Amino acid sequence: MRPTQGAMTLPMMLVTVLAICSCGQGVASLETFTYYLHDSFLPPEATVAQVASANGAKVTAFDSPLRLGVDKESLLVGSGMGSITALKGINFITETHDITIPELKYQGSIAASGRFSFSSPSWQLAVTGGTGSFSGAYGHFTVSFADPNPAGYVLKYEASLTLPSVSACSAET
């Protein structure tokens, strides 16, 4: 018996669909790196401002430099922007970090959010996505005080991110 055209078409369609689906599946890699957010509370270079306050609640906005070290003269690698909402000692942060780290070949933004307490020695924020080198990223930041100076905190960000790799089927040239 000879196979019919329909019997041959189905296996070919399945092979084609599987090939197309596998092209979108690059191998993900866990990447870890550290950088520092430098806040300044003092004019004229203040990077943090309380923008609202009512009935014990506060909203604070920030746009602070990101550096590779604790020292304020260390290599500038981007900026961290966002807001903190606080009520009764519970803080919630939403932030985006625009980062360029040439040595690690990273360039893009990372979005993160979560609850935290300034009285804790460290806290974790969920990384919810990103752009550029961080497109499709997920993972977390472990944040701690590198320098709790009242004139401006330096916060250490230890990134632990899963980054999807570029697929072998991509059309890069």
CSV table of C-alpha atoms in Angstrom, one decimal:
chain,number,residue,atom,x,y,z
A,1,MET,CA,0.0,0.0,0.0
A,2,ARG,CA,1.1,3.4,-0.9
A,3,PRO,CA,0.8,6.3,1.7
A,4,THR,CA,-1.7,8.9,0.8
A,5,GLN,CA,-0.7,12.6,0.5
A,6,GLY,CA,-2.6,13.4,3.7
A,7,ALA,CA,-0.6,10.8,5.6
A,8,MET,CA,2.7,12.4,4.4
A,9,THR,CA,1.5,16.0,5.1
A,10,LEU,CA,0.8,15.5,8.8
A,11,PRO,CA,4.3,14.3,9.8
A,12,MET,CA,5.9,17.1,7.7
A,13,MET,CA,3.7,19.7,9.4
A,14,LEU,CA,4.6,18.3,12.9
A,15,VAL,CA,8.3,18.5,12.1
A,16,THR,CA,7.9,22.0,10.8
A,17,VAL,CA,6.0,23.2,13.9
A,18,LEU,CA,8.5,21.6,16.2
A,19,ALA,CA,11.4,23.2,14.4
A,20,ILE,CA,9.8,26.7,14.6
A,21,CYS,CA,9.0,26.2,18.3
A,22,SER,CA,12.5,25.2,19.1
A,23,CYS,CA,14.0,28.3,17.4
A,24,GLY,CA,12.5,30.4,20.2
A,25,GLN,CA,14.0,28.3,22.9
A,26,GLY,CA,17.5,29.6,23.6
A,27,VAL,CA,19.4,28.2,26.6
A,28,ALA,CA,19.0,30.4,29.6
A,29,SER,CA,22.0,31.3,31.8
A,30,LEU,CA,22.3,32.4,35.4
A,31,GLU,CA,24.2,35.6,35.7
A,32,THR,CA,25.4,37.3,38.9
A,33,PHE,CA,27.0,40.7,39.2
A,34,THR,CA,27.1,43.5,41.8
A,35,TYR,CA,26.8,47.3,41.5
A,36,TYR,CA,25.9,50.1,43.9
A,37,LEU,CA,23.1,52.7,44.0
A,38,HIS,CA,24.4,56.1,45.4
A,39,ASP,CA,21.6,58.2,47.0
A,40,SER,CA,22.2,61.8,48.0
A,41,PHE,CA,19.8,63.5,50.4
A,42,LEU,CA,21.5,66.9,50.4
A,43,PRO,CA,21.0,69.8,47.9
A,44,PRO,CA,22.2,70.8,45.4
A,45,GLU,CA,22.9,67.2,44.3
A,46,ALA,CA,19.9,65.5,46.0
A,47,THR,CA,18.8,62.4,44.1
A,48,VAL,CA,15.9,61.6,46.5
A,49,ALA,CA,12.8,63.6,47.2
A,50,GLN,CA,9.7,63.1,49.3
A,51,VAL,CA,6.9,63.9,46.8
A,52,ALA,CA,3.8,63.3,49.0
A,53,SER,CA,2.8,62.7,52.6
A,54,ALA,CA,-0.6,62.3,54.3
A,55,ASN,CA,-1.9,60.4,57.4
A,56,GLY,CA,1.4,58.7,58.0
A,57,ALA,CA,1.9,57.6,54.4
A,58,LYS,CA,4.9,58.8,52.3
A,59,VAL,CA,5.8,58.6,48.7
A,60,THR,CA,9.4,59.2,47.8
A,61,ALA,CA,10.9,59.4,44.3
A,62,PHE,CA,14.6,58.8,43.4
A,63,ASP,CA,16.9,59.0,40.4
A,64,SER,CA,20.3,58.0,41.7
A,65,PRO,CA,23.6,57.0,40.0
A,66,LEU,CA,24.6,53.4,39.7
A,67,ARG,CA,28.3,52.7,40.1
A,68,LEU,CA,30.6,49.6,40.1
A,69,GLY,CA,31.9,50.5,43.6
A,70,VAL,CA,31.1,52.0,47.0
A,71,ASP,CA,33.3,55.0,46.2
A,72,LYS,CA,31.4,57.9,44.6
A,73,GLU,CA,34.2,58.2,42.1
A,74,SER,CA,33.9,54.6,41.0
A,75,LEU,CA,32.8,53.9,37.4
A,76,LEU,CA,29.3,55.2,36.6
A,77,VAL,CA,27.3,52.4,34.9
A,78,GLY,CA,23.8,53.9,34.9
A,79,SER,CA,21.0,55.3,36.9
A,80,GLY,CA,18.3,53.8,39.2
A,81,MET,CA,14.9,55.5,39.2
A,82,GLY,CA,11.7,54.7,41.0
A,83,SER,CA,9.5,55.3,43.9
A,84,ILE,CA,9.0,54.1,47.5
A,85,THR,CA,5.6,54.0,49.1
A,86,ALA,CA,5.7,53.7,52.9
A,87,LEU,CA,2.9,53.2,55.4
A,88,LYS,CA,3.3,52.2,59.0
A,89,GLY,CA,6.8,51.0,58.6
A,90,ILE,CA,6.1,48.8,55.6
A,91,ASN,CA,7.9,50.0,52.4
A,92,PHE,CA,7.2,49.0,48.8
A,93,ILE,CA,9.6,49.9,46.1
A,94,THR,CA,9.2,49.9,42.3
A,95,GLU,CA,12.3,50.7,40.4
A,96,THR,CA,14.0,50.5,37.0
A,97,HIS,CA,17.8,50.5,36.6
A,98,ASP,CA,19.3,51.6,33.3
A,99,ILE,CA,22.6,49.9,33.1
A,100,THR,CA,25.6,49.8,30.8
A,101,ILE,CA,28.5,47.6,32.0
A,102,PRO,CA,30.9,47.3,29.0
A,103,GLU,CA,33.1,44.7,30.8
A,104,LEU,CA,30.2,42.3,31.1
A,105,LYS,CA,28.7,43.3,27.8
A,106,TYR,CA,25.4,44.4,29.5
A,107,GLN,CA,23.3,47.2,28.2
A,108,GLY,CA,19.6,47.8,29.0
A,109,SER,CA,17.2,48.2,31.8
A,110,ILE,CA,16.0,46.0,34.7
A,111,ALA,CA,12.7,46.4,36.4
A,112,ALA,CA,12.2,45.3,40.0
A,113,SER,CA,9.8,45.6,42.9
A,114,GLY,CA,9.0,44.3,46.3
A,115,ARG,CA,8.5,45.0,50.0
A,116,PHE,CA,11.4,45.8,52.3
A,117,SER,CA,12.4,47.2,55.6
A,118,PHE,CA,15.3,49.6,56.2
A,119,SER,CA,15.8,47.9,59.6
A,120,SER,CA,16.7,44.5,57.9
A,121,PRO,CA,20.4,43.9,57.1
A,122,SER,CA,19.3,42.9,53.6
A,123,TRP,CA,16.2,42.3,51.5
A,124,GLN,CA,15.3,40.8,48.1
A,125,LEU,CA,13.4,42.4,45.3
A,126,ALA,CA,11.8,40.5,42.5
A,127,VAL,CA,13.2,41.2,39.0
A,128,THR,CA,10.2,41.4,36.8
A,129,GLY,CA,11.7,41.9,33.4
A,130,GLY,CA,14.0,44.1,31.4
A,131,THR,CA,15.1,45.5,28.0
A,132,GLY,CA,18.2,45.2,25.9
A,133,SER,CA,20.6,42.7,27.3
A,134,PHE,CA,18.1,42.0,30.1
A,135,SER,CA,15.1,41.3,27.8
A,136,GLY,CA,13.2,38.4,29.3
A,137,ALA,CA,15.3,38.4,32.5
A,138,TYR,CA,13.9,37.1,35.7
A,139,GLY,CA,15.4,36.6,39.2
A,140,HIS,CA,16.1,38.8,42.1
A,141,PHE,CA,18.3,41.5,43.7
A,142,THR,CA,19.7,41.1,47.1
A,143,VAL,CA,20.0,44.6,48.5
A,144,SER,CA,22.0,45.7,51.5
A,145,PHE,CA,23.5,48.9,53.0
A,146,ALA,CA,27.1,49.4,51.8
A,147,ASP,CA,27.2,52.8,53.5
A,148,PRO,CA,24.3,54.0,55.7
A,149,ASN,CA,25.5,57.6,55.7
A,150,PRO,CA,22.7,59.9,56.7
A,151,ALA,CA,23.7,62.4,53.9
A,152,GLY,CA,23.1,59.7,51.4
A,153,TYR,CA,22.9,55.9,51.4
A,154,VAL,CA,25.0,53.6,49.2
A,155,LEU,CA,23.0,50.4,48.6
A,156,LYS,CA,24.7,47.3,47.3
A,157,TYR,CA,22.7,45.4,44.6
A,158,GLU,CA,23.7,41.8,44.1
A,159,ALA,CA,21.9,40.7,40.9
A,160,SER,CA,21.0,37.0,40.4
A,161,LEU,CA,19.3,36.9,37.0
A,162,THR,CA,18.4,34.2,34.5
A,163,LEU,CA,18.9,35.6,31.1
A,164,PRO,CA,17.6,33.9,28.0
A,165,SER,CA,20.4,33.4,25.4
A,166,VAL,CA,20.0,34.3,21.8
A,167,SER,CA,18.5,31.5,19.8
A,168,ALA,CA,20.5,29.7,17.2
A,169,CYS,CA,17.6,30.4,14.8
A,170,SER,CA,17.7,34.2,15.2
A,171,ALA,CA,18.5,36.3,12.2
A,172,GLU,CA,21.5,38.2,13.6
A,173,THR,CA,24.0,39.4,11.1
